[in-house]
mmCIF file of C-alpha atoms and ligand atoms in Angstrom:
data_model
loop_
_atom_site.group_PDB
_atom_site.id
_atom_site.type_symbol
_atom_site.label_atom_id
_atom_site.label_comp_id
_atom_site.label_asym_id
_atom_site.label_seq_id
_atom_site.Cartn_x
_atom_site.Cartn_y
_atom_site.Cartn_z
ATOM 1 C CA MET A 29 -161.853 -20.100 -10.928
ATOM 2 C CA ALA A 30 -164.486 -21.227 -10.576
ATOM 3 C CA LEU A 31 -166.073 -19.917 -14.233
ATOM 4 C CA PHE A 32 -163.224 -22.613 -16.059
ATOM 5 C CA TYR A 33 -164.645 -25.636 -15.090
ATOM 6 C CA GLY A 34 -168.377 -25.208 -14.057
ATOM 7 C CA TYR A 35 -171.128 -23.255 -15.536
ATOM 8 C CA ARG A 36 -172.371 -21.352 -12.310
ATOM 9 C CA PRO A 37 -169.314 -19.598 -10.820
ATOM 10 C CA TYR A 38 -169.240 -20.690 -6.863
ATOM 11 C CA PHE A 39 -167.373 -21.207 -4.429
ATOM 12 C CA ASP A 40 -164.546 -23.841 -5.100
ATOM 13 C CA PRO A 41 -164.751 -25.854 -2.002
ATOM 14 C CA THR A 42 -161.220 -27.276 -2.772
ATOM 15 C CA TYR A 43 -159.958 -23.813 -2.632
ATOM 16 C CA ILE A 44 -159.092 -24.852 0.781
ATOM 17 C CA LEU A 45 -156.169 -26.901 -0.207
ATOM 18 C CA ILE A 46 -154.862 -24.180 -1.401
ATOM 19 C CA ILE A 47 -155.698 -22.005 2.049
ATOM 20 C CA ILE A 48 -154.219 -24.924 3.980
ATOM 21 C CA GLY A 49 -150.556 -24.887 1.979
ATOM 22 C CA VAL A 50 -150.333 -20.632 2.002
ATOM 23 C CA VAL A 51 -150.763 -21.354 5.788
ATOM 24 C CA LEU A 52 -148.737 -23.678 6.606
ATOM 25 C CA SER A 53 -145.928 -21.904 4.540
ATOM 26 C CA LEU A 54 -146.651 -18.744 6.389
ATOM 27 C CA LEU A 55 -146.310 -20.691 9.348
ATOM 28 C CA ALA A 56 -142.587 -22.265 8.454
ATOM 29 C CA SER A 57 -141.516 -19.111 7.063
ATOM 30 C CA ALA A 58 -142.139 -17.233 10.887
ATOM 31 C CA LYS A 59 -140.816 -19.609 12.484
ATOM 32 C CA VAL A 60 -137.438 -19.972 10.618
ATOM 33 C CA LYS A 61 -137.267 -16.103 10.855
ATOM 34 C CA THR A 62 -138.002 -15.953 14.512
ATOM 35 C CA THR A 63 -135.704 -19.050 14.764
ATOM 36 C CA TYR A 64 -132.638 -17.274 12.879
ATOM 37 C CA ALA A 65 -133.267 -14.391 14.748
ATOM 38 C CA LYS A 66 -132.848 -15.787 17.954
ATOM 39 C CA TYR A 67 -129.883 -17.685 17.488
ATOM 40 C CA SER A 68 -127.827 -14.560 15.628
ATOM 41 C CA ASN A 69 -127.511 -12.511 18.862
ATOM 42 C CA VAL A 70 -125.640 -15.858 20.431
ATOM 43 C CA ARG A 71 -121.991 -15.481 19.781
ATOM 44 C CA SER A 72 -120.106 -18.408 19.639
ATOM 45 C CA MET A 73 -117.508 -19.289 21.195
ATOM 46 C CA SER A 74 -115.398 -19.882 18.264
ATOM 47 C CA GLY A 75 -115.540 -16.444 17.563
ATOM 48 C CA LEU A 76 -115.581 -17.510 13.432
ATOM 49 C CA THR A 77 -117.934 -15.482 10.944
ATOM 50 C CA GLY A 78 -120.186 -17.161 8.849
ATOM 51 C CA ALA A 79 -118.026 -17.646 5.591
ATOM 52 C CA GLN A 80 -114.115 -18.180 8.102
ATOM 53 C CA ALA A 81 -116.268 -21.417 8.984
ATOM 54 C CA ALA A 82 -117.321 -22.332 5.619
ATOM 55 C CA GLU A 83 -113.655 -21.888 3.948
ATOM 56 C CA ARG A 84 -112.331 -24.425 6.933
ATOM 57 C CA ILE A 85 -114.779 -27.032 6.653
ATOM 58 C CA LEU A 86 -114.999 -27.211 2.746
ATOM 59 C CA HIS A 87 -111.069 -27.307 2.837
ATOM 60 C CA ASN A 88 -111.897 -30.064 6.072
ATOM 61 C CA ALA A 89 -113.422 -31.813 3.423
ATOM 62 C CA GLY A 90 -110.974 -31.232 0.467
ATOM 63 C CA ILE A 91 -113.208 -28.668 -1.512
ATOM 64 C CA TYR A 92 -110.371 -25.997 -2.703
ATOM 65 C CA ASP A 93 -112.447 -25.203 -5.911
ATOM 66 C CA VAL A 94 -115.353 -23.915 -4.523
ATOM 67 C CA SER A 95 -115.102 -19.579 -3.556
ATOM 68 C CA VAL A 96 -117.367 -18.299 -0.155
ATOM 69 C CA GLN A 97 -119.030 -14.962 -1.479
ATOM 70 C CA ARG A 98 -120.943 -12.668 -0.201
ATOM 71 C CA ILE A 99 -125.281 -12.321 -1.092
ATOM 72 C CA SER A 100 -127.756 -9.326 -0.393
ATOM 73 C CA GLY A 101 -130.485 -10.112 0.910
ATOM 74 C CA GLN A 102 -131.941 -12.264 4.343
ATOM 75 C CA LEU A 103 -131.743 -16.048 3.875
ATOM 76 C CA THR A 104 -130.822 -16.051 0.673
ATOM 77 C CA ASP A 105 -127.823 -18.203 1.215
ATOM 78 C CA HIS A 106 -127.177 -20.979 -1.133
ATOM 79 C CA TYR A 107 -124.444 -23.180 -2.891
ATOM 80 C CA ASP A 108 -124.305 -22.538 -6.488
ATOM 81 C CA PRO A 109 -123.095 -26.091 -8.162
ATOM 82 C CA LYS A 110 -122.856 -24.395 -11.749
ATOM 83 C CA ASN A 111 -120.119 -21.897 -11.029
ATOM 84 C CA LYS A 112 -118.871 -23.912 -7.728
ATOM 85 C CA VAL A 113 -120.343 -20.980 -5.743
ATOM 86 C CA LEU A 114 -120.899 -20.972 -1.557
ATOM 87 C CA ARG A 115 -122.975 -17.547 -1.449
ATOM 88 C CA LEU A 116 -123.701 -16.552 2.096
ATOM 89 C CA SER A 117 -126.161 -13.657 3.285
ATOM 90 C CA ASP A 118 -125.229 -10.526 4.816
ATOM 91 C CA SER A 119 -126.644 -11.823 8.305
ATOM 92 C CA VAL A 120 -124.281 -15.074 7.940
ATOM 93 C CA TYR A 121 -121.227 -13.416 5.857
ATOM 94 C CA ALA A 122 -119.705 -11.764 8.648
ATOM 95 C CA ASN A 123 -121.567 -12.884 11.462
ATOM 96 C CA THR A 124 -119.561 -15.024 14.490
ATOM 97 C CA SER A 125 -123.652 -16.042 15.658
ATOM 98 C CA VAL A 126 -124.728 -19.917 16.452
ATOM 99 C CA ALA A 127 -127.285 -19.271 13.549
ATOM 100 C CA ALA A 128 -124.669 -18.051 10.703
ATOM 101 C CA ILE A 129 -121.593 -20.703 11.085
ATOM 102 C CA GLY A 130 -124.970 -23.093 11.367
ATOM 103 C CA VAL A 131 -126.003 -21.810 7.992
ATOM 104 C CA ALA A 132 -122.991 -21.535 6.459
ATOM 105 C CA ALA A 133 -122.582 -25.510 7.542
ATOM 106 C CA HIS A 134 -125.443 -26.118 5.784
ATOM 107 C CA GLU A 135 -124.786 -24.541 2.934
ATOM 108 C CA CYS A 136 -121.071 -26.542 2.832
ATOM 109 C CA GLY A 137 -123.189 -29.836 3.313
ATOM 110 C CA HIS A 138 -123.975 -29.154 -0.034
ATOM 111 C CA ALA A 139 -121.411 -28.105 -1.570
ATOM 112 C CA ILE A 140 -120.024 -31.986 -0.349
ATOM 113 C CA GLN A 141 -122.640 -33.199 -1.881
ATOM 114 C CA HIS A 142 -121.770 -32.274 -4.565
ATOM 115 C CA HIS A 143 -118.270 -33.280 -4.477
ATOM 116 C CA LYS A 144 -119.537 -36.089 -3.624
ATOM 117 C CA GLU A 145 -121.622 -37.069 -5.810
ATOM 118 C CA TYR A 146 -124.740 -37.936 -3.697
ATOM 119 C CA ALA A 147 -127.579 -39.092 -6.036
ATOM 120 C CA PRO A 148 -130.555 -37.120 -4.782
ATOM 121 C CA LEU A 149 -128.598 -33.667 -5.366
ATOM 122 C CA ARG A 150 -128.408 -35.087 -8.642
ATOM 123 C CA ILE A 151 -131.310 -36.349 -9.629
ATOM 124 C CA ARG A 152 -132.596 -32.807 -8.068
ATOM 125 C CA THR A 153 -130.361 -31.068 -10.348
ATOM 126 C CA ALA A 154 -131.780 -33.073 -13.281
ATOM 127 C CA LEU A 155 -135.136 -32.053 -12.192
ATOM 128 C CA VAL A 156 -134.794 -28.437 -11.982
ATOM 129 C CA PRO A 157 -135.688 -27.847 -16.119
ATOM 130 C CA VAL A 158 -138.518 -30.317 -16.140
ATOM 131 C CA ALA A 159 -140.138 -28.842 -12.784
ATOM 132 C CA ASN A 160 -139.667 -25.344 -14.626
ATOM 133 C CA PHE A 161 -141.466 -26.214 -17.850
ATOM 134 C CA GLY A 162 -143.838 -28.544 -15.629
ATOM 135 C CA ALA A 163 -144.582 -25.415 -13.156
ATOM 136 C CA THR A 164 -145.235 -23.495 -15.936
ATOM 137 C CA LEU A 165 -146.812 -25.464 -18.673
ATOM 138 C CA SER A 166 -149.124 -27.101 -16.204
ATOM 139 C CA TRP A 167 -151.679 -24.302 -15.844
ATOM 140 C CA PRO A 168 -152.207 -23.394 -18.982
ATOM 141 C CA LEU A 169 -152.504 -26.952 -20.784
ATOM 142 C CA ILE A 170 -155.029 -27.859 -18.021
ATOM 143 C CA LEU A 171 -157.227 -24.121 -19.286
ATOM 144 C CA ILE A 172 -157.020 -24.939 -22.897
ATOM 145 C CA GLY A 173 -158.294 -28.898 -22.088
ATOM 146 C CA VAL A 174 -161.340 -27.387 -20.332
ATOM 147 C CA LEU A 175 -161.594 -24.458 -23.208
ATOM 148 C CA LEU A 176 -161.561 -27.474 -26.077
ATOM 149 C CA SER A 177 -164.609 -28.826 -24.847
ATOM 150 C CA TRP A 178 -162.858 -30.422 -21.955
ATOM 151 C CA SER A 179 -160.374 -32.490 -23.754
ATOM 152 C CA GLN A 180 -159.358 -34.997 -21.077
ATOM 153 C CA PRO A 181 -155.962 -35.601 -22.420
ATOM 154 C CA LEU A 182 -154.643 -32.213 -22.784
ATOM 155 C CA ILE A 183 -155.633 -31.599 -19.299
ATOM 156 C CA THR A 184 -154.311 -34.921 -18.205
ATOM 157 C CA LEU A 185 -151.185 -33.830 -19.835
ATOM 158 C CA GLY A 186 -151.228 -30.664 -17.902
ATOM 159 C CA ILE A 187 -151.951 -32.354 -14.703
ATOM 160 C CA VAL A 188 -149.079 -35.088 -15.101
ATOM 161 C CA LEU A 189 -146.298 -31.571 -15.749
ATOM 162 C CA PHE A 190 -147.740 -30.796 -12.327
ATOM 163 C CA CYS A 191 -146.470 -34.281 -11.320
ATOM 164 C CA ALA A 192 -143.020 -32.936 -12.392
ATOM 165 C CA ALA A 193 -142.818 -29.859 -9.869
ATOM 166 C CA VAL A 194 -144.257 -31.963 -7.108
ATOM 167 C CA LEU A 195 -141.466 -34.855 -7.413
ATOM 168 C CA PHE A 196 -138.932 -31.604 -7.468
ATOM 169 C CA GLN A 197 -140.258 -30.752 -4.062
ATOM 170 C CA LEU A 198 -139.717 -33.920 -2.828
ATOM 171 C CA VAL A 199 -136.560 -34.980 -4.247
ATOM 172 C CA THR A 200 -135.305 -31.262 -2.009
ATOM 173 C CA LEU A 201 -136.516 -33.223 1.310
ATOM 174 C CA PRO A 202 -133.266 -35.730 1.663
ATOM 175 C CA VAL A 203 -131.141 -33.221 -0.038
ATOM 176 C CA GLU A 204 -132.007 -30.774 2.084
ATOM 177 C CA PHE A 205 -132.373 -32.579 5.747
ATOM 178 C CA ASN A 206 -128.567 -34.359 4.460
ATOM 179 C CA ALA A 207 -127.153 -31.044 3.886
ATOM 180 C CA SER A 208 -127.872 -30.198 7.559
ATOM 181 C CA ASN A 209 -126.846 -33.798 8.602
ATOM 182 C CA ARG A 210 -123.929 -32.929 7.391
ATOM 183 C CA ALA A 211 -123.469 -29.862 8.925
ATOM 184 C CA VAL A 212 -124.474 -30.679 12.440
ATOM 185 C CA LYS A 213 -121.780 -33.947 12.145
ATOM 186 C CA ILE A 214 -118.883 -31.547 10.971
ATOM 187 C CA LEU A 215 -119.603 -28.807 13.596
ATOM 188 C CA ALA A 216 -119.528 -31.736 16.637
ATOM 189 C CA SER A 217 -116.517 -33.220 15.435
ATOM 190 C CA ASN A 218 -114.724 -30.369 14.832
ATOM 191 C CA GLY A 219 -114.686 -28.033 17.403
ATOM 192 C CA MET A 220 -115.299 -25.453 16.033
ATOM 193 C CA LEU A 221 -119.160 -24.924 18.491
ATOM 194 C CA ALA A 222 -119.090 -26.054 22.051
ATOM 195 C CA ASP A 223 -121.584 -28.726 22.427
ATOM 196 C CA ARG A 224 -124.192 -26.379 23.657
ATOM 197 C CA GLU A 225 -124.326 -24.361 20.724
ATOM 198 C CA VAL A 226 -124.506 -27.696 18.530
ATOM 199 C CA ALA A 227 -127.754 -28.311 20.044
ATOM 200 C CA GLN A 228 -128.820 -24.071 19.533
ATOM 201 C CA THR A 229 -127.842 -24.164 15.141
ATOM 202 C CA LYS A 230 -129.848 -27.929 15.637
ATOM 203 C CA LYS A 231 -132.855 -25.486 16.167
ATOM 204 C CA VAL A 232 -131.795 -23.140 13.548
ATOM 205 C CA LEU A 233 -131.442 -25.888 10.581
ATOM 206 C CA GLY A 234 -134.571 -27.496 11.741
ATOM 207 C CA ALA A 235 -136.721 -24.484 11.427
ATOM 208 C CA ALA A 236 -134.498 -23.816 7.977
ATOM 209 C CA ALA A 237 -136.104 -27.607 7.052
ATOM 210 C CA LEU A 238 -139.461 -27.255 8.325
ATOM 211 C CA THR A 239 -139.887 -24.165 5.501
ATOM 212 C CA TYR A 240 -138.751 -27.080 2.393
ATOM 213 C CA VAL A 241 -141.396 -29.536 4.115
ATOM 214 C CA ALA A 242 -144.144 -26.944 3.840
ATOM 215 C CA ALA A 243 -143.367 -26.311 0.260
ATOM 216 C CA ALA A 244 -143.901 -29.783 -0.482
ATOM 217 C CA ALA A 245 -146.627 -30.220 1.498
ATOM 218 C CA ALA A 246 -148.492 -27.102 -0.339
ATOM 219 C CA SER A 247 -147.304 -28.431 -3.995
ATOM 220 C CA ILE A 248 -148.883 -31.748 -2.880
ATOM 221 C CA LEU A 249 -151.786 -30.170 -2.082
ATOM 222 C CA GLN A 250 -152.115 -28.134 -4.995
ATOM 223 C CA LEU A 251 -152.263 -31.673 -6.826
ATOM 224 C CA LEU A 252 -154.285 -33.020 -5.179
ATOM 225 C CA ARG A 253 -156.855 -30.082 -5.714
ATOM 226 C CA LEU A 254 -156.476 -30.217 -9.651
ATOM 227 C CA ILE A 255 -156.816 -34.164 -9.413
ATOM 228 C CA ILE A 256 -160.484 -34.068 -7.552
ATOM 229 C CA LEU A 257 -160.581 -31.339 -10.384
ATOM 230 C CA PHE A 258 -159.518 -32.462 -13.025
ATOM 231 C CA GLY A 259 -158.711 -36.029 -12.995
ATOM 232 C CA GLY A 260 -161.675 -37.912 -14.082
ATOM 233 C CA ASN A 261 -163.841 -37.722 -16.828
ATOM 234 C CA ARG A 262 -166.308 -34.973 -16.534
ATOM 235 C CA ASP A 263 -169.514 -35.688 -15.007
ATOM 236 C CA ARG A 264 -170.708 -32.557 -13.641
ATOM 237 C CA ASP A 265 -173.425 -30.880 -15.152
HETATM 238 ZN ZN1 LIG B 27 -130.244 -26.204 1.750
#
């Protein structure tokens, strides 16, 4: 990238911000994988599969229009608000582990948020197209701005668009934490998991939450780098 903003190619020291973000994301991802692997070997006392637990939780919450489906891949579990489908990965759907029930309950947490019109989820959903637009167009705009003999308005617009992507990552945090809180509360109160198992589920969901924190931190670091490189009027030689 050095060539784009200076006349001499040299190591860009702000690149360290990107590296920190990547390292944080890798650490979080390793943590969630090892934690999940550990507790996916702990069979729950109830013997319920992830899918059975999900259906029970949804029905207890008065939700009957959300279907539970199986999806391939690992940790691909998600709730699709558009089609009202809760998709559980292979290792969750038919698995009776504490980890599987925890992940299934977390996704139910999202379905309940949707059902109850939880504000942060609505904001997050509304931000999806804006964030995609921002993430796609920010760098091209900045580069065009730089190539047009440093057009600061264009560059600033690129940075502002990038902010939309950062905002999306930030709004994701309360949505994810809230879904996990709901999951833990439900599992602790409905007898699906024993107390010890609830504590284990908390560890799995806590590790999963770290990946969102790392992603948000990484995007803030990227924004910081953009501001350092392109934020002010050009005063370099
Ligand atoms: Zn989630």
